PDB file of C-alpha atoms in Angstrom:
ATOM      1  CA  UNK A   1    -109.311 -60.209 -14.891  1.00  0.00           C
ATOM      2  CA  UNK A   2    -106.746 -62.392 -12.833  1.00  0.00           C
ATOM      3  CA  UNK A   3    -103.775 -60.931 -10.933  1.00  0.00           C
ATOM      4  CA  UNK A   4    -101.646 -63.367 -12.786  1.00  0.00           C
ATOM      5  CA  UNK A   5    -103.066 -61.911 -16.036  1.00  0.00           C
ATOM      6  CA  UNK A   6    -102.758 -58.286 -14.712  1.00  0.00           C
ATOM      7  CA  UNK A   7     -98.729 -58.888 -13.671  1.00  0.00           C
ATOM      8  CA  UNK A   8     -98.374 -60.527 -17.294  1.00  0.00           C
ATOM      9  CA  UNK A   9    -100.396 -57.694 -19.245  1.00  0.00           C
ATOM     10  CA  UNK A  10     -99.677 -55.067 -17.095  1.00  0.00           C
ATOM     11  CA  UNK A  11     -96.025 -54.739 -16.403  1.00  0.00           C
ATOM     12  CA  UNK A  12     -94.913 -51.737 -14.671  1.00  0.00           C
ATOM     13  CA  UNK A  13     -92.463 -49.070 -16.750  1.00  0.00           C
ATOM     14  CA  UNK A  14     -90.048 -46.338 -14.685  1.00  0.00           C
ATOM     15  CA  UNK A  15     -89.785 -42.511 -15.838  1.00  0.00           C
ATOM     16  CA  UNK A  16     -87.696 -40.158 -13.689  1.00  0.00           C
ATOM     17  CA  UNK A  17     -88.887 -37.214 -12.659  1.00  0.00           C
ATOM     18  CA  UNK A  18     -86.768 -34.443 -10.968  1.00  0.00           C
ATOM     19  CA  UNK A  19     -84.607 -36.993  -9.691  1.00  0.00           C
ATOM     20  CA  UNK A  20     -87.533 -39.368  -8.511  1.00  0.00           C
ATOM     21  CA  UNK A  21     -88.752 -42.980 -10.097  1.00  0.00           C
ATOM     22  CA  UNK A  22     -92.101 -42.531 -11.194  1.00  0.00           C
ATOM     23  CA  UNK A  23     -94.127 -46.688 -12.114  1.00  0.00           C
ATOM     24  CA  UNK A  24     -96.482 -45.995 -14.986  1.00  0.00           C
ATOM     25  CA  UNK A  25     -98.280 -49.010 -17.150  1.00  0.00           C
ATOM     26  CA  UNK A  26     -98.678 -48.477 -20.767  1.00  0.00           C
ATOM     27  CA  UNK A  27    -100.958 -50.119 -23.705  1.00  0.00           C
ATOM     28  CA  UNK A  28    -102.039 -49.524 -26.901  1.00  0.00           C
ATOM     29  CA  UNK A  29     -99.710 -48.340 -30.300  1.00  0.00           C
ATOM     30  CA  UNK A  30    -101.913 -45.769 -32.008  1.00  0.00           C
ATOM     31  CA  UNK A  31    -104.714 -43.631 -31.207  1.00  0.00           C
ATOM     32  CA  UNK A  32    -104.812 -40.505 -29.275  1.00  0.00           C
ATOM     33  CA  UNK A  33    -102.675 -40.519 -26.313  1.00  0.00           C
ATOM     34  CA  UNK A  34    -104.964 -41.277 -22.792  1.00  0.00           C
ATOM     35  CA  UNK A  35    -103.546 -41.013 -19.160  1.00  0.00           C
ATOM     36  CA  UNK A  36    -105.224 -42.324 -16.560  1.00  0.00           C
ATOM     37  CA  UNK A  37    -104.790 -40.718 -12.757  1.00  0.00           C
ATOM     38  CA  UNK A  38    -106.068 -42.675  -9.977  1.00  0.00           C
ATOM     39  CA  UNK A  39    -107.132 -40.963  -6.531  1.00  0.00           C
ATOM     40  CA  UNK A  40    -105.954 -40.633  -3.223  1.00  0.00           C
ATOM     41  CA  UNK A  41    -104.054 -44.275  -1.707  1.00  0.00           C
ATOM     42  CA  UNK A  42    -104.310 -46.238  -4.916  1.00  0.00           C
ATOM     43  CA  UNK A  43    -102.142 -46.423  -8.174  1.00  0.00           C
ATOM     44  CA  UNK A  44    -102.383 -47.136 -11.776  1.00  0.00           C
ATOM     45  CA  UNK A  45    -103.689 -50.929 -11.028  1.00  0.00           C
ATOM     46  CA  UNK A  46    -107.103 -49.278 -10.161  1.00  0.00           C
ATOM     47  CA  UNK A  47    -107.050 -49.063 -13.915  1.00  0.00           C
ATOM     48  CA  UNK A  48    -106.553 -52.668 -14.681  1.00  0.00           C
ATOM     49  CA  UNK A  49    -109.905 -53.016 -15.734  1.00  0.00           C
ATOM     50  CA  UNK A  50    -109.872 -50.259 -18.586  1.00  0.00           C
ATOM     51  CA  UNK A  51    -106.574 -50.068 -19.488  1.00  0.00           C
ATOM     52  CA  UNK A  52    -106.780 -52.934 -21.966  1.00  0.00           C
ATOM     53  CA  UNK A  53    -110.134 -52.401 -23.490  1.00  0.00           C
ATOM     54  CA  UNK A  54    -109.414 -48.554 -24.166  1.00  0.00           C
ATOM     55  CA  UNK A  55    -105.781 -49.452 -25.617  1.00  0.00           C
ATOM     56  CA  UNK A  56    -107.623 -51.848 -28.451  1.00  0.00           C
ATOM     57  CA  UNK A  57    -108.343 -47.988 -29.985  1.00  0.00           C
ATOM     58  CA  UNK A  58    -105.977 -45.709 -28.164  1.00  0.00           C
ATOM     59  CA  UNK A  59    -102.238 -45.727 -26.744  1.00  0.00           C
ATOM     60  CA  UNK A  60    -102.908 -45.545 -22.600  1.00  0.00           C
ATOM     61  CA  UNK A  61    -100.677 -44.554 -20.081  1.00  0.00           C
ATOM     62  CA  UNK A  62    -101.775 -44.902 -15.938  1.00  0.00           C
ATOM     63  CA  UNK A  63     -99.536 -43.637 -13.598  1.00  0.00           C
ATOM     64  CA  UNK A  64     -98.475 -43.991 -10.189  1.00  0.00           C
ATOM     65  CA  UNK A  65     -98.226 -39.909  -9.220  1.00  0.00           C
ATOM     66  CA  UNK A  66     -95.408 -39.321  -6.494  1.00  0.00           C
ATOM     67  CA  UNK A  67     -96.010 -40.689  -3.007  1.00  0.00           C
ATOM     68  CA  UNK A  68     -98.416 -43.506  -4.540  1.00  0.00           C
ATOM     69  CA  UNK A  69     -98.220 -46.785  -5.657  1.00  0.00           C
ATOM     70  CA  UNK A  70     -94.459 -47.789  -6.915  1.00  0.00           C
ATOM     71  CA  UNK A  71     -93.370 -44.691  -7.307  1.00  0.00           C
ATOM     72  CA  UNK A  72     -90.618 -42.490  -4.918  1.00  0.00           C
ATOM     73  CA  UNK A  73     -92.404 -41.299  -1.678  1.00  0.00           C
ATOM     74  CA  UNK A  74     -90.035 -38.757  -0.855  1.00  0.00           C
ATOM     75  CA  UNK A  75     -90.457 -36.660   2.574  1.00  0.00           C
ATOM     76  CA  UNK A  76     -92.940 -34.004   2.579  1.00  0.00           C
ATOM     77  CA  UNK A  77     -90.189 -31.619   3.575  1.00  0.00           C
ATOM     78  CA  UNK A  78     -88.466 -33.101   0.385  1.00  0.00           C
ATOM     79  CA  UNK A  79     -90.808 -31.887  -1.946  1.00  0.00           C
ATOM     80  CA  UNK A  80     -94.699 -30.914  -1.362  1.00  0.00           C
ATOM     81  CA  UNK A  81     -97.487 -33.010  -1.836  1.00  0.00           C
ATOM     82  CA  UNK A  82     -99.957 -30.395  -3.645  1.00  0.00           C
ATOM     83  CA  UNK A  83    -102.267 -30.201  -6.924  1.00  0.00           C
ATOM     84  CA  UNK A  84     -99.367 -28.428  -8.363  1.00  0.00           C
ATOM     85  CA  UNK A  85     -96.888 -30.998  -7.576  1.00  0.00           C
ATOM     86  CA  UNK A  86     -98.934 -33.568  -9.257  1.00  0.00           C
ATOM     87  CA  UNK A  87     -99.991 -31.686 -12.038  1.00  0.00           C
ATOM     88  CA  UNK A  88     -96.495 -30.254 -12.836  1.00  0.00           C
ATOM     89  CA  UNK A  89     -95.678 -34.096 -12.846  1.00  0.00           C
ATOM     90  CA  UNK A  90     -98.650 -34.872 -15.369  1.00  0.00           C
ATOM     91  CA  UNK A  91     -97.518 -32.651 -18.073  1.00  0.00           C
ATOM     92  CA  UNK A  92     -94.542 -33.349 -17.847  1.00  0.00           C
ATOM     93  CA  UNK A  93     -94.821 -36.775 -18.527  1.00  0.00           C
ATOM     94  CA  UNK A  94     -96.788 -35.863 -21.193  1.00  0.00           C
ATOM     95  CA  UNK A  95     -94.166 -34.085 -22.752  1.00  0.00           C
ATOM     96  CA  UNK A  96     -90.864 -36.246 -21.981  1.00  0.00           C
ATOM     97  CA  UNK A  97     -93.046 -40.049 -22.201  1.00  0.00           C
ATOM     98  CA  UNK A  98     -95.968 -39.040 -24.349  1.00  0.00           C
ATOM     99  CA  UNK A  99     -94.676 -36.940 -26.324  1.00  0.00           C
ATOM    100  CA  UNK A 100     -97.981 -35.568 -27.259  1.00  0.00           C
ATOM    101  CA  UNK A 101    -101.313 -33.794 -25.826  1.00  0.00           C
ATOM    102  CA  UNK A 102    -103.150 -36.575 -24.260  1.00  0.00           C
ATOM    103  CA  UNK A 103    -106.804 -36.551 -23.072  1.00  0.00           C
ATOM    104  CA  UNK A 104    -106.712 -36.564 -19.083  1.00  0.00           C
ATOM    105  CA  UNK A 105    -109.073 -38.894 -17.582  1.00  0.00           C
ATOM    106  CA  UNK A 106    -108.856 -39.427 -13.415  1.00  0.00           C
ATOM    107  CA  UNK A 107    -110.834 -40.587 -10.512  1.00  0.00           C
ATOM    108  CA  UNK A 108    -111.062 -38.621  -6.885  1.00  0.00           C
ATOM    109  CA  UNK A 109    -108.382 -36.292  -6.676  1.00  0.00           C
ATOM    110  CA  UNK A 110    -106.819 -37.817  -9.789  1.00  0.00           C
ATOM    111  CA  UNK A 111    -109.438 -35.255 -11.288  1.00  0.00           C
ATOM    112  CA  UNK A 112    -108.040 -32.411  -9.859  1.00  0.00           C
ATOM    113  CA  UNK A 113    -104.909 -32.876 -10.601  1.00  0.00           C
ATOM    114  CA  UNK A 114    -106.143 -33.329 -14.470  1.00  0.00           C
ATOM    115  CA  UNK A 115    -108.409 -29.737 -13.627  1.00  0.00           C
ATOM    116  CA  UNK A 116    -104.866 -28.390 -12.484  1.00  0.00           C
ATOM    117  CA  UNK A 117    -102.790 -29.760 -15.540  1.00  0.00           C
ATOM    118  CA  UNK A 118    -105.444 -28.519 -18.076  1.00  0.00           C
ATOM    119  CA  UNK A 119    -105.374 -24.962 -16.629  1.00  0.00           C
ATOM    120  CA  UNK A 120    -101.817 -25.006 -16.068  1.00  0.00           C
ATOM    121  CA  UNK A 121    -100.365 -26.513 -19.473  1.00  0.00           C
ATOM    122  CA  UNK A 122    -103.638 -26.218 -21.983  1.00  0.00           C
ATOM    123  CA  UNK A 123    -101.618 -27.176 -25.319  1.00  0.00           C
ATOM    124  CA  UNK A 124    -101.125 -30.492 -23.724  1.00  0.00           C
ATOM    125  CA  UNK A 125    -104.748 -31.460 -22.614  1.00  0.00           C
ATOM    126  CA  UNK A 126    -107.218 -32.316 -25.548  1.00  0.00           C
ATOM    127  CA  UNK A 127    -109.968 -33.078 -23.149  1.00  0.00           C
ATOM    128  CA  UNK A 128    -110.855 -34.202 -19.835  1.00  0.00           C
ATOM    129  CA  UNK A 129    -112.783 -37.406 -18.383  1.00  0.00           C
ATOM    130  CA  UNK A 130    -113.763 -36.911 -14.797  1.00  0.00           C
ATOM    131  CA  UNK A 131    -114.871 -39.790 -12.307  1.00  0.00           C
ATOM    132  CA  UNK A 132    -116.563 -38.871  -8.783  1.00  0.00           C
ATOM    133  CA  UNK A 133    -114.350 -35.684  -8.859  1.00  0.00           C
ATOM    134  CA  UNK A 134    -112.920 -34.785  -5.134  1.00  0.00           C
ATOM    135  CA  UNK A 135    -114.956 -31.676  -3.810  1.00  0.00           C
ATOM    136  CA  UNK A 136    -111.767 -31.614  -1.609  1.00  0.00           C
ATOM    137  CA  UNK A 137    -114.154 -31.188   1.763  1.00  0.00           C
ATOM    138  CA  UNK A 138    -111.214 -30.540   4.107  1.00  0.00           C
ATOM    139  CA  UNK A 139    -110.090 -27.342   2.184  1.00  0.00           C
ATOM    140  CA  UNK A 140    -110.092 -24.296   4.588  1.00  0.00           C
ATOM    141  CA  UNK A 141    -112.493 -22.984   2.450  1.00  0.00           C
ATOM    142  CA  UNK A 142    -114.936 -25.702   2.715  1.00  0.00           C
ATOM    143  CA  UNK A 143    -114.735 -26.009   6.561  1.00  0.00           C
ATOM    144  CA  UNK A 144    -115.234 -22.697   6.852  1.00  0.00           C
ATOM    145  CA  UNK A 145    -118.980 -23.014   5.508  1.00  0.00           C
ATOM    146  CA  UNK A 146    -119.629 -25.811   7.939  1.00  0.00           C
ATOM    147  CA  UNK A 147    -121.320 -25.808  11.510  1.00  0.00           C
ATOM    148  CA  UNK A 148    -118.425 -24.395  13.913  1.00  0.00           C
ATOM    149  CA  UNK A 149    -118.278 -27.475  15.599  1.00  0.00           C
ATOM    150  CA  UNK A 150    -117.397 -29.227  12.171  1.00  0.00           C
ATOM    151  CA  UNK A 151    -114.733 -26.936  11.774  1.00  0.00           C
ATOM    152  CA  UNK A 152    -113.512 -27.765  15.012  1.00  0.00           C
ATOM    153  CA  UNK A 153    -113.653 -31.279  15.136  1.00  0.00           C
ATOM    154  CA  UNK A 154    -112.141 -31.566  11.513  1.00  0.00           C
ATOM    155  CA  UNK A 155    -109.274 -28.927  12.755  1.00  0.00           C
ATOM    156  CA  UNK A 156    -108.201 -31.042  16.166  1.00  0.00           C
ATOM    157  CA  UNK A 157    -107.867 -34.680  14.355  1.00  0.00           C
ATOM    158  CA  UNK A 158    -105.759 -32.915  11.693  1.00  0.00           C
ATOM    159  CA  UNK A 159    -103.376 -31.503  14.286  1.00  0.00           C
ATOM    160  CA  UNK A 160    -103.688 -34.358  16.324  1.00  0.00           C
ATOM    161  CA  UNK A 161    -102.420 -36.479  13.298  1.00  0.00           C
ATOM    162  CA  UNK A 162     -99.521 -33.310  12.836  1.00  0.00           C
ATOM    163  CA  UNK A 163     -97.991 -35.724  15.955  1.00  0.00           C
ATOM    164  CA  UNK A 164     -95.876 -37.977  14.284  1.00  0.00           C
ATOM    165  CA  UNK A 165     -96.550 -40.856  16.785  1.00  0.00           C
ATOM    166  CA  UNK A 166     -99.826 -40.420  16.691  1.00  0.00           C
ATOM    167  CA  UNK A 167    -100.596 -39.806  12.730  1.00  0.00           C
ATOM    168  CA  UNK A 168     -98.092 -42.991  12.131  1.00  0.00           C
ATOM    169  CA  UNK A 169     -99.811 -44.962  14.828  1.00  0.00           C
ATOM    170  CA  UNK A 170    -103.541 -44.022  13.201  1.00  0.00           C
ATOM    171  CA  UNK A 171    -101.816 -45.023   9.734  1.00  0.00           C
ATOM    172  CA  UNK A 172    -101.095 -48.594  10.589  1.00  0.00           C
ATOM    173  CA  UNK A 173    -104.317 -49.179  11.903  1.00  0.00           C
ATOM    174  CA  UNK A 174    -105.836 -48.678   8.877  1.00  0.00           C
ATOM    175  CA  UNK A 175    -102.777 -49.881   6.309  1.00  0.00           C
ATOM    176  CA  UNK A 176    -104.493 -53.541   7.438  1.00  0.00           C
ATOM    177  CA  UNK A 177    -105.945 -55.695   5.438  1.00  0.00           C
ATOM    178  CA  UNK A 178    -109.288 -55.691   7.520  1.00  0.00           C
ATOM    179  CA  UNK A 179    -109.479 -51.805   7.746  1.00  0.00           C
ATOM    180  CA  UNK A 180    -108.868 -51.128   3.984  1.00  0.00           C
ATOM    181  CA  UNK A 181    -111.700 -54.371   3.440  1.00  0.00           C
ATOM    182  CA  UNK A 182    -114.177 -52.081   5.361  1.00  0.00           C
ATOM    183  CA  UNK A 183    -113.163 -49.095   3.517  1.00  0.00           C
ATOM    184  CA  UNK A 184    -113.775 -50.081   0.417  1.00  0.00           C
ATOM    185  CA  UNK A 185    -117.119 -51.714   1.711  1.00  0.00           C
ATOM    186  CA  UNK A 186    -118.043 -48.336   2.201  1.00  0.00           C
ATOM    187  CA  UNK A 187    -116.835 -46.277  -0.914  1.00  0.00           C
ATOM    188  CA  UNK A 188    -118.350 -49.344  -3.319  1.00  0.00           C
ATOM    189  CA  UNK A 189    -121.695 -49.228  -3.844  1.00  0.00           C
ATOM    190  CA  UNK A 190    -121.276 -53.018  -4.931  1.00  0.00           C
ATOM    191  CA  UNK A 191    -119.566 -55.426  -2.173  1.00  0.00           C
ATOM    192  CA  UNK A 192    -118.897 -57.938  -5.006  1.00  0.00           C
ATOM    193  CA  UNK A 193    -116.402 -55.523  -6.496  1.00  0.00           C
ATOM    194  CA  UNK A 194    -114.162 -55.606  -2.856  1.00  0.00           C
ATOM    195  CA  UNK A 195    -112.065 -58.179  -4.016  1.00  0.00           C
ATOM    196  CA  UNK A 196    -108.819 -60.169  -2.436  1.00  0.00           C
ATOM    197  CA  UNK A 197    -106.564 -58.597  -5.542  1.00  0.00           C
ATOM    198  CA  UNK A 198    -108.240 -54.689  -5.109  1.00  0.00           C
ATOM    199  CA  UNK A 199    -107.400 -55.072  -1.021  1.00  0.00           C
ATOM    200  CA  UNK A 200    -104.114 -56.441  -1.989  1.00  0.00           C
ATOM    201  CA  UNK A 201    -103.478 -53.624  -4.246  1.00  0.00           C
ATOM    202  CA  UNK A 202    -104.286 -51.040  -2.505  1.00  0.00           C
ATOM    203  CA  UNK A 203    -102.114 -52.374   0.625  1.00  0.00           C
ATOM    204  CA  UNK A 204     -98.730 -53.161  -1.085  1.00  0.00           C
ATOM    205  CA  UNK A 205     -97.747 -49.798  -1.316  1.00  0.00           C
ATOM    206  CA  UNK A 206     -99.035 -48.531   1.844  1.00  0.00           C
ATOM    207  CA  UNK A 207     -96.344 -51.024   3.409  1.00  0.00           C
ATOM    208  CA  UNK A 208     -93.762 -48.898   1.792  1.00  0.00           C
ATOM    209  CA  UNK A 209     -91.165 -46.697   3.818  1.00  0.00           C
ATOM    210  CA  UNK A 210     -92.531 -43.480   2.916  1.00  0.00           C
ATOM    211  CA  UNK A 211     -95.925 -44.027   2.781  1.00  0.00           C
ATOM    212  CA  UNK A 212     -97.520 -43.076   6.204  1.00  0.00           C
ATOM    213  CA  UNK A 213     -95.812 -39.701   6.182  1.00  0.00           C
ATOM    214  CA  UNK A 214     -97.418 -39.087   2.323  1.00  0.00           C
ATOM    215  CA  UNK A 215    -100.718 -39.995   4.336  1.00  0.00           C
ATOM    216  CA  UNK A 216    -100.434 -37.802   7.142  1.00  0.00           C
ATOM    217  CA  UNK A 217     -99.527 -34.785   4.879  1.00  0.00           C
ATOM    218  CA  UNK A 218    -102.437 -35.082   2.407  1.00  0.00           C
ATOM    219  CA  UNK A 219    -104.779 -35.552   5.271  1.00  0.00           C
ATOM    220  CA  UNK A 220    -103.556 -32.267   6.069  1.00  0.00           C
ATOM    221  CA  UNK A 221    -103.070 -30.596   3.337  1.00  0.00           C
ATOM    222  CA  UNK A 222    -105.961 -28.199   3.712  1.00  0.00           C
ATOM    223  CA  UNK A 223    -105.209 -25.381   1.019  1.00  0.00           C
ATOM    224  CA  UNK A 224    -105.266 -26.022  -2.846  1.00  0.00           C
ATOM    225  CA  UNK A 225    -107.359 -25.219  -5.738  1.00  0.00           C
ATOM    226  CA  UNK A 226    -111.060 -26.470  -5.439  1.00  0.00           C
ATOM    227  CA  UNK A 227    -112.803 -28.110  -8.832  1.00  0.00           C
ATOM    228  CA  UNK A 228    -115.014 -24.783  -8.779  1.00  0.00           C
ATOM    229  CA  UNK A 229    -111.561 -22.653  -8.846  1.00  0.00           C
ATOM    230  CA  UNK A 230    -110.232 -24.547 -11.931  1.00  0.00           C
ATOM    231  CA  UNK A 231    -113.243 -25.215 -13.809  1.00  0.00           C
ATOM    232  CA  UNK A 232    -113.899 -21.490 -15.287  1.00  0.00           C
ATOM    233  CA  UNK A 233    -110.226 -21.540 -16.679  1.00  0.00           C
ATOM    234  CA  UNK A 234    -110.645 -24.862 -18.607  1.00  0.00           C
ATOM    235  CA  UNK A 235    -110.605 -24.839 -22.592  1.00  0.00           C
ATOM    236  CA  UNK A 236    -110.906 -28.218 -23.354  1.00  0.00           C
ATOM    237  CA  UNK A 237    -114.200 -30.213 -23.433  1.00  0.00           C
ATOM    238  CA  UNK A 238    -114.679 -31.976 -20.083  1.00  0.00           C
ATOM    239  CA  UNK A 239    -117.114 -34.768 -18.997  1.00  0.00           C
ATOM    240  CA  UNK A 240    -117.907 -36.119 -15.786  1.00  0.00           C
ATOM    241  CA  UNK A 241    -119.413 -39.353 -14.905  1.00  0.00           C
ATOM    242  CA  UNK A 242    -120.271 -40.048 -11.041  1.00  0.00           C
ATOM    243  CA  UNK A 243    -121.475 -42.674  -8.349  1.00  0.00           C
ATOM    244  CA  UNK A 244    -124.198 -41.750  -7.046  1.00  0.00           C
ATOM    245  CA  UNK A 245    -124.090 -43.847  -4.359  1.00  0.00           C
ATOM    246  CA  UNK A 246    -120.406 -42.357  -3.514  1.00  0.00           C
ATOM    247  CA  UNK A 247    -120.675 -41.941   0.320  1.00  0.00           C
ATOM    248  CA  UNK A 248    -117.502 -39.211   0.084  1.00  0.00           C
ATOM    249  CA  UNK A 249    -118.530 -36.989  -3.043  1.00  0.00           C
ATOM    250  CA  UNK A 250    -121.875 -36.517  -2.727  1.00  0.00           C
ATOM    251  CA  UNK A 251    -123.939 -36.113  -6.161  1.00  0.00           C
ATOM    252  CA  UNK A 252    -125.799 -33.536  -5.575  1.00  0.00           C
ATOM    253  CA  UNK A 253    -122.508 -31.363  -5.177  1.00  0.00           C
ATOM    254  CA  UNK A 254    -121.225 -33.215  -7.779  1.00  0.00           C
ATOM    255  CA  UNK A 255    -124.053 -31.783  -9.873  1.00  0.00           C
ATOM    256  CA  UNK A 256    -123.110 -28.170  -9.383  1.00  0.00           C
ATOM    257  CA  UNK A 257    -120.024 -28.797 -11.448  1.00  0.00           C
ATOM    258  CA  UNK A 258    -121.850 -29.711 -14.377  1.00  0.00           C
ATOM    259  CA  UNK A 259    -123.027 -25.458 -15.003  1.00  0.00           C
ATOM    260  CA  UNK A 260    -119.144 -24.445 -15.801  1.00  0.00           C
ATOM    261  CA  UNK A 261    -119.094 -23.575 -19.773  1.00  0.00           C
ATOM    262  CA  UNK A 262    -116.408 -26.141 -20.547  1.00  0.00           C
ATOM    263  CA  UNK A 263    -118.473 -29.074 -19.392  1.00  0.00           C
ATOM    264  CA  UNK A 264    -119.933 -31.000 -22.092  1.00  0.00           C
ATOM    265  CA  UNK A 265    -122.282 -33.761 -20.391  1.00  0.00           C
ATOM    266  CA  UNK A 266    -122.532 -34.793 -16.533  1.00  0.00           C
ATOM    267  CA  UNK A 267    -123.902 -38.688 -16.268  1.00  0.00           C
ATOM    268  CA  UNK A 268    -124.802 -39.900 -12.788  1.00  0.00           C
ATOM    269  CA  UNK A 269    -124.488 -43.585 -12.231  1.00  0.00           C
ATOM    270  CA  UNK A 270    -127.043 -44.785 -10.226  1.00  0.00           C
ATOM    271  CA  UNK A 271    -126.365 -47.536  -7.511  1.00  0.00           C
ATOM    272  CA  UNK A 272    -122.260 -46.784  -7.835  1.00  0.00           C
ATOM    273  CA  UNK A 273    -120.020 -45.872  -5.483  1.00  0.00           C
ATOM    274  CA  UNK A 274    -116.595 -43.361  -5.273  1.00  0.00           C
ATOM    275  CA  UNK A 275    -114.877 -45.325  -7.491  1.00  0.00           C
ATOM    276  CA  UNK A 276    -116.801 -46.198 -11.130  1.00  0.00           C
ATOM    277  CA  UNK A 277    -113.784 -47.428 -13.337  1.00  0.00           C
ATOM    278  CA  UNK A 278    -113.508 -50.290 -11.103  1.00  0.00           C
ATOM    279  CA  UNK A 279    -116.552 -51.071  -9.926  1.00  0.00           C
ATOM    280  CA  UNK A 280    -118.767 -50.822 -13.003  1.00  0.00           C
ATOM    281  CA  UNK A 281    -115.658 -51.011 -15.506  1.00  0.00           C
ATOM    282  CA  UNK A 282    -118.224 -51.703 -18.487  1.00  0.00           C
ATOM    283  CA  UNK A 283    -120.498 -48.750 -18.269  1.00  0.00           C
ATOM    284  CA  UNK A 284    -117.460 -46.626 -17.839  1.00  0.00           C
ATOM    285  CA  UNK A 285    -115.407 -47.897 -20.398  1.00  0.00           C
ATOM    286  CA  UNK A 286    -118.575 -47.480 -22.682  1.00  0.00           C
ATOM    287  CA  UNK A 287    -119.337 -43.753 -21.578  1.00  0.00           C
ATOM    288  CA  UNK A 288    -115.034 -42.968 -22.124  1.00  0.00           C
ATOM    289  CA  UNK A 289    -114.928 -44.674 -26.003  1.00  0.00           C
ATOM    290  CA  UNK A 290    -118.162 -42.686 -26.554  1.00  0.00           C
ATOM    291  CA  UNK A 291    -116.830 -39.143 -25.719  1.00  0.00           C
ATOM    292  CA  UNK A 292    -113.240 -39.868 -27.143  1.00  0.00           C
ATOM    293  CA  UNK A 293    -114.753 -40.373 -30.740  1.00  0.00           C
ATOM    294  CA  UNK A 294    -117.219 -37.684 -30.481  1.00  0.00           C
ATOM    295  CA  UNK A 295    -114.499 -35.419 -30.164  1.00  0.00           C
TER     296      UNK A 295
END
């Protein structure tokens, strides 16, 4: 898929949201209701690839959650940028733009803020799809099981990055088009995937006043629900399909998640990296239209 056909197909919508514009893309007329939440740094366009296969069956909806993409990236002292702040956003959208319980299907932390919404707001989640789920490694709680010099290490760059010189200085380094080109490189398990149009896509935004202070708090943000937290509170059927050759979210801890009651099936993709609906659009898109009509 071109960028030309993307801009054409893809067009971008605006919902408010407590006084905030909020992008979202939409396809698809009938069918059962999907939304699609991308992780941390990217937007609804790391959906391009799915969006208009799963909307031949189903209405989709991807969204740009606050501080992301197009949408308002309002200070941190504005508003916070939590699980709860995101997920409060999710079913709320599902109420005011949906207008119906939609089946949650994100990527990263995308999937915790689906784990969040579901527990949160159950009448409005019929099921959940999660991709390389976050294990959300710089939680207090996670550091805390580490070596001490982990802990230590992962304590000083977060307070060295509390300096707003600094964390804003660290922030363009890597807002380039080179950094975010070796990035990717890294997360993909597939170089060929690490195009011109995803490095262009995920830079756009970061060029956006606002965004390097919606950085620096989520790097910091250190507190928050963990998948293993929400999990044991979810109702609706949940599947989980990973990379194993994610570099962040390791598989093996990935794995664990796959014990809680709720969770239905746990399919590892071997050779893929952290983020599957991009990289190997095909096999996810296959694995997503299977579970959606089993249910």
């Amino acid at each position: 898929m071109t960028a030309e056909t993307t801009s054409e197909t893809l067009a971008p919508h605006t919902w408010h949201w407590q006084g905030y514009p909020i992008v979202y893309r939409q396809q698809g007329r009938t069918g059962t209701p999907l939304l699609l939440i991308h992780g941390f740094g990217a937007s609804s366009l790391h959906w391009r690839k799915n969006i208009p296969v799963l909307a031949a069956a189903h209405r989709v909806y991807a969204i740009d959650l606050l501080g992301f993409g197009g949408s308002a990236k309002p200070s941190p002292q504005a508003i916070p940028y939590t699980f709860e702040t995101w997920a409060t956003l999710v079913v709320d959208f599902c109420r005011e733009v949906i207008g119906a319980p939609a089946v949650l299907i994100g990527n990263s932390i995308g999937c915790v803020v689906a784990l969040q919404a579901a527990v949160v707001a159950p009448a409005w989640v019929q099921q959940l799809i999660l991709l390389n789920c976050s294990l959300r490694q710089l939680n207090e709680r996670k550091r805390q099981q580490l070596p001490w010099y982990r802990q230590w290490g992962t304590a000083l760059l977060q307070q060295l990055l509390g300096n707003r010189a600094i964390g804003t200085y660290f922030f363009r380094q890597i807002a380039q088009p080179r950094a975010v080109r070796r990035i990717l490189h890294q997360a993909y398990g597939d170089p060929v995937a690490v195009t011109d149009e995803l490095v262009q896509i995920l830079l756009a935004p970061a060029q956006e006043v606002g965004a390097a202070d919606v950085f620096l708090a989520f790097v910091r943000y250190s507190q928050g629900p963990l998948p293993e937290d929400l999990l044991p509170h979810v109702t609706c059927p949940t599947y989980f399909l990973w990379g194993a050759a994610d570099p962040w979210e390791a598989i093996t801890e990935g794995q664990q998640l796959a014990a809680f009651s709720c969770v239905r099936q746990f399919v590892p993709l071997p050779g893929v990296g952290h983020c599957p609906q991009d990289e190997a659009p095909d096999v996810v898109n296959g694995y997503i239209q299977q579970w959606l009509a089993s249910e």
